[in-house]
Short mmCIF file of C-alpha atoms in Angstrom, two decimals:
data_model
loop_
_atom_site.label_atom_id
_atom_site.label_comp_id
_atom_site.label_asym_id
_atom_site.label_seq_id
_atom_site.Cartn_x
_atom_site.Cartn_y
_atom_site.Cartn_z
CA UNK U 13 23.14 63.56 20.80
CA UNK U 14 20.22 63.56 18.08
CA UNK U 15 21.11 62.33 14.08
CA UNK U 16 19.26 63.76 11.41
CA UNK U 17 18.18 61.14 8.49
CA UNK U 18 16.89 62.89 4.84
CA UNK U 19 14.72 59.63 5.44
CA UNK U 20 10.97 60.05 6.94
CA UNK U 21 10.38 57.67 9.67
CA UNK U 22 7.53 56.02 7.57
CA UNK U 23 10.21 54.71 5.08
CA UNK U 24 12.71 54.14 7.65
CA UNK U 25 10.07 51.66 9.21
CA UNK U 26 9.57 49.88 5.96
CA UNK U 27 13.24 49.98 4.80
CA UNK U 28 13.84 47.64 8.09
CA UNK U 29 10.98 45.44 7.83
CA UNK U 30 12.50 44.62 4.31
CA UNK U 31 15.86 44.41 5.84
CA UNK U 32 14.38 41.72 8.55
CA UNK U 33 12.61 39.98 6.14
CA UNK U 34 15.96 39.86 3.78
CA UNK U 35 18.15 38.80 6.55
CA UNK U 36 15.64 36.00 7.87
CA UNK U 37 15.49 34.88 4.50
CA UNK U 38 19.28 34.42 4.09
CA UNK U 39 19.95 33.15 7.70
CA UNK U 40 16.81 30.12 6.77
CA UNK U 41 19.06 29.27 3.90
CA UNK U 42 22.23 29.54 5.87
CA UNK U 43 21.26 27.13 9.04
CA UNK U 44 21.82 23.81 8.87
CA UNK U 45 19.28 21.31 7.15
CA UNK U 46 17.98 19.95 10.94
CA UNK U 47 17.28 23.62 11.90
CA UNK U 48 15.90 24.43 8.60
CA UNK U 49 13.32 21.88 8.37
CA UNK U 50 12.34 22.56 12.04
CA UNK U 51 11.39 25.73 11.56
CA UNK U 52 9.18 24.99 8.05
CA UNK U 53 7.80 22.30 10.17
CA UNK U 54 6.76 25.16 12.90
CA UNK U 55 5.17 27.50 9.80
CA UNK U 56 3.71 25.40 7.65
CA UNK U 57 0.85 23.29 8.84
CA UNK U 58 -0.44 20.28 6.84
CA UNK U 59 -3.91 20.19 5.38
CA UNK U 60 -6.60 17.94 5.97
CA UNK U 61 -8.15 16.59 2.80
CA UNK U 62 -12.33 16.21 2.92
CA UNK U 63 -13.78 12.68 1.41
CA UNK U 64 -16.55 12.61 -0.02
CA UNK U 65 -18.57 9.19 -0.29
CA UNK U 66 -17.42 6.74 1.97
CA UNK U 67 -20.52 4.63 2.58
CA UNK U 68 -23.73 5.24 3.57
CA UNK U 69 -22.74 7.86 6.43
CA UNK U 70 -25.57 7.16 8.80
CA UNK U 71 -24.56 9.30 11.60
CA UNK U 72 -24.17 12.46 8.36
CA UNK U 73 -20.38 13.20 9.55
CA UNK U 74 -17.78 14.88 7.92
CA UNK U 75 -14.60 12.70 6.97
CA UNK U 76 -11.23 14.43 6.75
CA UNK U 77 -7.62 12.85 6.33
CA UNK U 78 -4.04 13.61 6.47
CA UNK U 79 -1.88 11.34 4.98
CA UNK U 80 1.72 12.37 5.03
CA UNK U 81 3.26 12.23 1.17
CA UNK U 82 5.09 8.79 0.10
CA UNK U 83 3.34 6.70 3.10
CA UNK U 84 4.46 3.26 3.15
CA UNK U 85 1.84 0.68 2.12
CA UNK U 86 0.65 -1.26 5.45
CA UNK U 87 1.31 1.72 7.57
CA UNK U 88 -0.43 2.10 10.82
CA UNK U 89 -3.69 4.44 11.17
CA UNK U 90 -4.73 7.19 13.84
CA UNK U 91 -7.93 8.32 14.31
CA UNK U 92 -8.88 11.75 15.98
CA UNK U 93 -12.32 12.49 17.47
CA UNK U 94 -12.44 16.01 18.30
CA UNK U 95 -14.84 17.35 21.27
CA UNK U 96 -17.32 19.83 21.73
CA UNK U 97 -16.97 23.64 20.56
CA UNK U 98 -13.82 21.91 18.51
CA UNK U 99 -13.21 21.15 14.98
CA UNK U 100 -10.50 18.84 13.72
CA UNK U 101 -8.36 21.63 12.44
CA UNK U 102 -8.33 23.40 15.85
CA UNK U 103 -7.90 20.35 18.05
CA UNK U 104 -4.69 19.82 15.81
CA UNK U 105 -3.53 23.09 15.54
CA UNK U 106 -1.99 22.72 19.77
CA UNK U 107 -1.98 18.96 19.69
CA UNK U 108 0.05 18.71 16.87
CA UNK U 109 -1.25 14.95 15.55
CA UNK U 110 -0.77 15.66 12.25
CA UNK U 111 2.81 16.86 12.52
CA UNK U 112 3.69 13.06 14.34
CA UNK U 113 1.64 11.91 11.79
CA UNK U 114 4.65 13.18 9.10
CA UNK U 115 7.50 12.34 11.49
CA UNK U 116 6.12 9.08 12.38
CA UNK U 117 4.80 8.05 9.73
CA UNK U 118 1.41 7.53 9.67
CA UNK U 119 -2.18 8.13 8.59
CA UNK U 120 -4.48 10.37 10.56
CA UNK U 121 -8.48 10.45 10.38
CA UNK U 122 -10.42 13.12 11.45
CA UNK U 123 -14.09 12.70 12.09
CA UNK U 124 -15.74 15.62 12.20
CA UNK U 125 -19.28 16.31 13.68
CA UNK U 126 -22.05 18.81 12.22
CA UNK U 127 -24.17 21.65 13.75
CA UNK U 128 -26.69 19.99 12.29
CA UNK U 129 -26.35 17.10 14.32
CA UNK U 130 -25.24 19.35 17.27
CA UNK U 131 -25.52 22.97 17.72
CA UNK U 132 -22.23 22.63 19.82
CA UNK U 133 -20.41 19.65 17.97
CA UNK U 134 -20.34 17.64 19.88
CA UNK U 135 -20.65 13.35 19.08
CA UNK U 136 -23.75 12.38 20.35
CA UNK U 137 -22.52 10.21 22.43
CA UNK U 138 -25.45 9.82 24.59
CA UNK U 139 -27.96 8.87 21.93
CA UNK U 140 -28.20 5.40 22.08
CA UNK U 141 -29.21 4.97 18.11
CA UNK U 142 -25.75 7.32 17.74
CA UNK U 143 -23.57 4.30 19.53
CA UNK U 144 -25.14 1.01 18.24
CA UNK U 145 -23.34 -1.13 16.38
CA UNK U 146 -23.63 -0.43 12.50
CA UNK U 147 -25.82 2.53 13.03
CA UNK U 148 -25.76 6.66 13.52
CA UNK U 149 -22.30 8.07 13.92
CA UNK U 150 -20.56 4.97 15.07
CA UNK U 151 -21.18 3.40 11.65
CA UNK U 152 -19.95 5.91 9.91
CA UNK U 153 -16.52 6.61 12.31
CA UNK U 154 -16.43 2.33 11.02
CA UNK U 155 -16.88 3.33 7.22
CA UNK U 156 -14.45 6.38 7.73
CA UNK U 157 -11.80 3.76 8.86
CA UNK U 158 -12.49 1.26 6.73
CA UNK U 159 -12.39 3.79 3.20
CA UNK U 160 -9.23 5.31 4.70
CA UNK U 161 -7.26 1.55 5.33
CA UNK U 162 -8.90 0.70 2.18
CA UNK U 163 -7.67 3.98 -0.15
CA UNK U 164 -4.17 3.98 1.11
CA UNK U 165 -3.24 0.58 1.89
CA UNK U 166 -2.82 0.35 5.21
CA UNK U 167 -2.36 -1.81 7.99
CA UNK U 168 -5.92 -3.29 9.59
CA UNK U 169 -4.35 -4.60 12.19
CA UNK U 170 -2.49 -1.33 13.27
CA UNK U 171 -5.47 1.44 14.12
CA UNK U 172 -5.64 3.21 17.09
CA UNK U 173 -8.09 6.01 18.29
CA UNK U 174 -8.04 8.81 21.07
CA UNK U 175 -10.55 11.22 21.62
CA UNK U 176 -11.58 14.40 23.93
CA UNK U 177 -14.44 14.72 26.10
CA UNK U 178 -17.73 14.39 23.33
CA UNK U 179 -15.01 12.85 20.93
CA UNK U 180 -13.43 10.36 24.17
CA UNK U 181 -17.00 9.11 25.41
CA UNK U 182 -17.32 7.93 21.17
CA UNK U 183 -14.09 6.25 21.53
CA UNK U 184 -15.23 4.41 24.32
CA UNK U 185 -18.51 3.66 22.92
CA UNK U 186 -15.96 2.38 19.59
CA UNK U 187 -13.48 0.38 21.71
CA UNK U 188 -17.06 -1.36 23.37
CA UNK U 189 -19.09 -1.99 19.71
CA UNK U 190 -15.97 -2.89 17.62
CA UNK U 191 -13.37 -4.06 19.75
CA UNK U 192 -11.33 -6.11 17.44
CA UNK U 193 -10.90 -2.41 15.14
CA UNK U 194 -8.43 -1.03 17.17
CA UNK U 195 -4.66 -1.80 18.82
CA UNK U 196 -4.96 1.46 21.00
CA UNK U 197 -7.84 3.52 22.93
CA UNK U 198 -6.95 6.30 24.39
CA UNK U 199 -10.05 8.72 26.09
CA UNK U 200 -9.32 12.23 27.64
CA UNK U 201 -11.68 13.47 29.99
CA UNK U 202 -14.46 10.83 28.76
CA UNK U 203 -17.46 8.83 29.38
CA UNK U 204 -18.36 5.43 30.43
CA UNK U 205 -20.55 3.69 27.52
CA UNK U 206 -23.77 3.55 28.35
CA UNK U 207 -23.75 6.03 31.18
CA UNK U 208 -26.48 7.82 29.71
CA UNK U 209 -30.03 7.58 27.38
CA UNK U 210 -30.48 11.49 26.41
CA UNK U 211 -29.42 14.83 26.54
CA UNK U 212 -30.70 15.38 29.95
CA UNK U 213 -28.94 12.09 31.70
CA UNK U 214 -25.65 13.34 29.81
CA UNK U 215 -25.17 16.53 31.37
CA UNK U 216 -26.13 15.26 35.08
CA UNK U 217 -23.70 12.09 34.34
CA UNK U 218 -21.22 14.96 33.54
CA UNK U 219 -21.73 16.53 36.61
CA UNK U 220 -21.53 13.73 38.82
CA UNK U 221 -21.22 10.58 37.23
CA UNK U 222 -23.41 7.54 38.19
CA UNK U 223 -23.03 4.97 41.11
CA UNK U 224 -23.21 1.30 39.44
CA UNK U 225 -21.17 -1.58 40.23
CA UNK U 226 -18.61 -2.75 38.52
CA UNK U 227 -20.23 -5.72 37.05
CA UNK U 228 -23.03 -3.36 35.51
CA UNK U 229 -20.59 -1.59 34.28
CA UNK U 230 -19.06 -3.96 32.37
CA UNK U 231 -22.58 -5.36 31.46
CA UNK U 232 -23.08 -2.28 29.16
CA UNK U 233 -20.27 -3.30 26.94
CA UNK U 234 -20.86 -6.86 27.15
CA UNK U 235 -24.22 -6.11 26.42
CA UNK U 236 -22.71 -4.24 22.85
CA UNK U 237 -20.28 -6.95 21.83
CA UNK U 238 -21.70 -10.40 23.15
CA UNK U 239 -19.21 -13.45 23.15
CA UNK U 240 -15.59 -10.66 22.79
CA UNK U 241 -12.82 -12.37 24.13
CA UNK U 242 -10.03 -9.81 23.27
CA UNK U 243 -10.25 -5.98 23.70
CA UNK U 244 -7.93 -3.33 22.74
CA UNK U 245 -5.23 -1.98 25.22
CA UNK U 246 -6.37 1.68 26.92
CA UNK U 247 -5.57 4.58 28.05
CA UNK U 248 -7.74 6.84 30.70
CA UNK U 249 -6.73 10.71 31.21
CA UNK U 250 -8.43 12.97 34.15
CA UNK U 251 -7.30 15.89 35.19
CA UNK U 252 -8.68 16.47 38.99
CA UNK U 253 -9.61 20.04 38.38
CA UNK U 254 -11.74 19.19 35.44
CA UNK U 255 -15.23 21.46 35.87
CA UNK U 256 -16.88 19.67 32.90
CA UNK U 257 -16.52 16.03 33.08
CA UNK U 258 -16.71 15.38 37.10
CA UNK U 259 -13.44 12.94 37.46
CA UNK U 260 -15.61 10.36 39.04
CA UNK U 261 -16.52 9.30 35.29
CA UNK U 262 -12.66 8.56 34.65
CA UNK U 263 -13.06 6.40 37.57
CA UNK U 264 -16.11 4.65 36.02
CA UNK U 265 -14.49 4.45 32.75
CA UNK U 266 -12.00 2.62 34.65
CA UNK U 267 -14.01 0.10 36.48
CA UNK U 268 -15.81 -1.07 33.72
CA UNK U 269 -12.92 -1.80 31.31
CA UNK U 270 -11.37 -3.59 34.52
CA UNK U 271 -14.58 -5.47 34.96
CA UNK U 272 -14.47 -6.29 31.58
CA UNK U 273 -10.75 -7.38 31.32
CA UNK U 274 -11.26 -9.38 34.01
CA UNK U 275 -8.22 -7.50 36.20
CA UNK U 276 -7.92 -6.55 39.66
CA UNK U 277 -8.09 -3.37 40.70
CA UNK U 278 -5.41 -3.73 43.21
CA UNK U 279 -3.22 -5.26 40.35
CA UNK U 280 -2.10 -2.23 39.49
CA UNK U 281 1.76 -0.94 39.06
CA UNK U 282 1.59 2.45 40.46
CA UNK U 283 4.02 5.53 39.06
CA UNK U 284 4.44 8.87 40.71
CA UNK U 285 5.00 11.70 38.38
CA UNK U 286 5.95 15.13 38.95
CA UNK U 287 2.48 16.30 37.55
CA UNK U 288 0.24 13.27 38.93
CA UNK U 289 0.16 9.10 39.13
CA UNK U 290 0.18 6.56 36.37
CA UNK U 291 -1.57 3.03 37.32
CA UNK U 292 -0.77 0.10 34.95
CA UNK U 293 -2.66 -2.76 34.36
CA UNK U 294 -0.58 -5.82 32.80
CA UNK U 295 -1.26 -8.75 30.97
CA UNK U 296 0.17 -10.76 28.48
CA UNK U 297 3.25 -8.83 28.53
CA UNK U 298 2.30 -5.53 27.75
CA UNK U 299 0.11 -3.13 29.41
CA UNK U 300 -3.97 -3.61 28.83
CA UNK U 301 -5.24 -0.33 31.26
CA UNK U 302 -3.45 2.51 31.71
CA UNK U 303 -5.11 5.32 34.17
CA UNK U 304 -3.28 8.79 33.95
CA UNK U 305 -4.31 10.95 36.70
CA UNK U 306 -3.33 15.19 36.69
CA UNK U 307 -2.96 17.04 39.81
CA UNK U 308 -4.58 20.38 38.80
CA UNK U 309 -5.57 20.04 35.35
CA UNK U 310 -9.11 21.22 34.17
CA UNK U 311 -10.72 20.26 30.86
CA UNK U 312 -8.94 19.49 28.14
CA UNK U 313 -6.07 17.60 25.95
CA UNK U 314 -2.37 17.94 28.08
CA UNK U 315 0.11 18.97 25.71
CA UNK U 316 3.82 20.21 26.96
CA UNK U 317 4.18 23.63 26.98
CA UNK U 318 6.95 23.48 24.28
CA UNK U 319 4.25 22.29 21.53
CA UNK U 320 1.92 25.40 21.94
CA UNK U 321 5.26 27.35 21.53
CA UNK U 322 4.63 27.51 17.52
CA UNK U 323 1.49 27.70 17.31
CA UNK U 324 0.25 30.67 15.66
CA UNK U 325 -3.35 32.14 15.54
CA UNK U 326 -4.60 31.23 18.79
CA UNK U 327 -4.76 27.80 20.37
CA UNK U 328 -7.57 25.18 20.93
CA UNK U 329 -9.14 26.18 24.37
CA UNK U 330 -9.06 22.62 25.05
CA UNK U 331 -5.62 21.89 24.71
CA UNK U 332 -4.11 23.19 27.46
CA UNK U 333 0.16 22.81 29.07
CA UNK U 334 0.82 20.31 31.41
CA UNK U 335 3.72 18.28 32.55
CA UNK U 336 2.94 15.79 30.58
CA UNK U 337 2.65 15.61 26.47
CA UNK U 338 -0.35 12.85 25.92
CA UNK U 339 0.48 12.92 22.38
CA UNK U 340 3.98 11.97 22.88
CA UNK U 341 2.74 9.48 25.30
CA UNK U 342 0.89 7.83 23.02
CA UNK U 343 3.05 7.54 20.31
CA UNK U 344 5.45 5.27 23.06
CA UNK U 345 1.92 3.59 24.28
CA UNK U 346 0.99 2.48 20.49
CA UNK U 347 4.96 1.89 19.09
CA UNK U 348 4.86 4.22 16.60
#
């Protein structure tokens, strides 16, 4: 049976996008406030602010910040480090930091790298004048942290720092120079501090990683903050299918914090997951080294496959589903 409409098709098309449109309106301002503010929260993305002037920026990096509006004075402070081929927009878009950051209730600090500095942006993490203490891009992750505590009030005490790849080997190279700065480390897919002395060392370190003891392991950070008693709590994430950083560096990351802790490496409470192990290192009641392992994950941050449901315009390429949400994690690792 065929209808015949004194409407052309072209307007019959736009007469129900209008429709759709009207009817989406009117069912947003029909739902409930809880589904209501989820979906703005899915649509509308906050915006990172740029500073400008925040010290003497050695290391010539960007500094942007999203502070959620009406943040408590002495509230706690998250800092980002992107990794190579990344930005700090794009490494939020799928990780969704900044969106914790409102719910949660906290600052977030994004550093963000140059192609002047780097043709691929990534942190030079293998320069050694780029990680020595108050110098290159370290020093000016430190002023970034310090301007940000220091313009909004917030807590000194509370500031923790994760970072990918590039971005994870710098916030190892942080948690080694300034140890006291932060309550949290967490590095994805990182670096051991001072694996490597150039460009060229970098990428073989990233292809195989280097054979050193554990004691000159933890001589390298020792080495950075002579006389430390107390160092931050961390978290190590590997994926085993990782093709750019070999996971043998997680495994080097690992021995020299536990070198420098002073724990054992058969200390460790061991958890099976569904999507890999968790070892725990304890001490002083809470836990000190964490080592996430992922069965079958390549390169990149582990997000659960629910948080790159809303994202629109194309995730990060290096923020990939797994069984596991390390965002979420962290936010139970750090208490906030």
């Amino acid at each position: 049976m065929t209808l015949k409409s004194p409407f052309s098709l072209s307007r019959a098309l736009k007469a129900q996008k209008k429709l759709r449109r009207l009817v989406e309106k009117v069912a947003r301002q029909s739902w409930p406030l809880a589904k209501s503010t989820k979906a703005k929260k899915k649509h509308v993305r906050p915006q990172f602010v740029e500073r400008i002037g925040f010290g003497s920026n050695p290391g010539r990096l960007k500094m942007k910040v999203y502070v959620p509006p009406r943040l408590a004075r002495n509230s706690p402070l998250v800092v980002l480090l992107h990794g190579c081929l990344q930005t700090p927009e794009s490494f939020d878009a799928g990780s969704g930091f900044s969106a914790l950051a409102g719910r949660r209730r906290f600052a977030l600090l994004c550093p963000q790298q140059s192609r002047s500095n780097n043709a691929n942006l990534c942190f030079n993490w293998f320069r050694p004048s780029a990680v020595a203490r108050d110098r290159g891009e370290l020093m000016s992750i430190k002023q970034m942290i310090d301007t940000t505590i220091s313009d909004h009030r917030l807590d000194g005490s509370r500031v923790y720092i994760a970072g990918l790849s590039a971005g994870g080997a710098m916030a190892c190279a942080l948690a080694a120079t300034y140890p006291d700065m932060f309550d949290g480390v967490a590095i994805f897919a990182g670096l051991p501090f001072g694996a490597a002395r150039d460009a060229v060392s970098a990428l073989s370190l990233m292809r195989s990683s280097v054979e050193r003891s554990a004691l000159a392991w933890g001589d390298l950070v020792r080495l950075a903050s002579p006389g430390a008693t107390l160092w931050p709590p961390l978290s190590i994430w590997q994926g085993s299918d990782d093709r750019t950083v070999h996971p043998a560096n997680a495994e080097a990351i690992l021995s020299q914090w536990l070198d420098v802790t002073g724990l054992e490496r058969n200390a460790a409470i061991l958890r099976m997951k569904p999507w890999g192990r968790v070892e725990r290192w304890q001490a002083g009641g809470r836990d000190l080294i964490s080592y996430y392992r992922l069965d079958g994950f390549g390169h990149g941050l582990p997000v659960g496959k629910d948080s790159l449901a809303g994202v629109k315009g194309g995730r990060d390429r290096f923020v990939l589903p797994a069984g596991v949400s390390a965002p979420r994690e962290l936010m139970k690792l750090w208490g906030l």
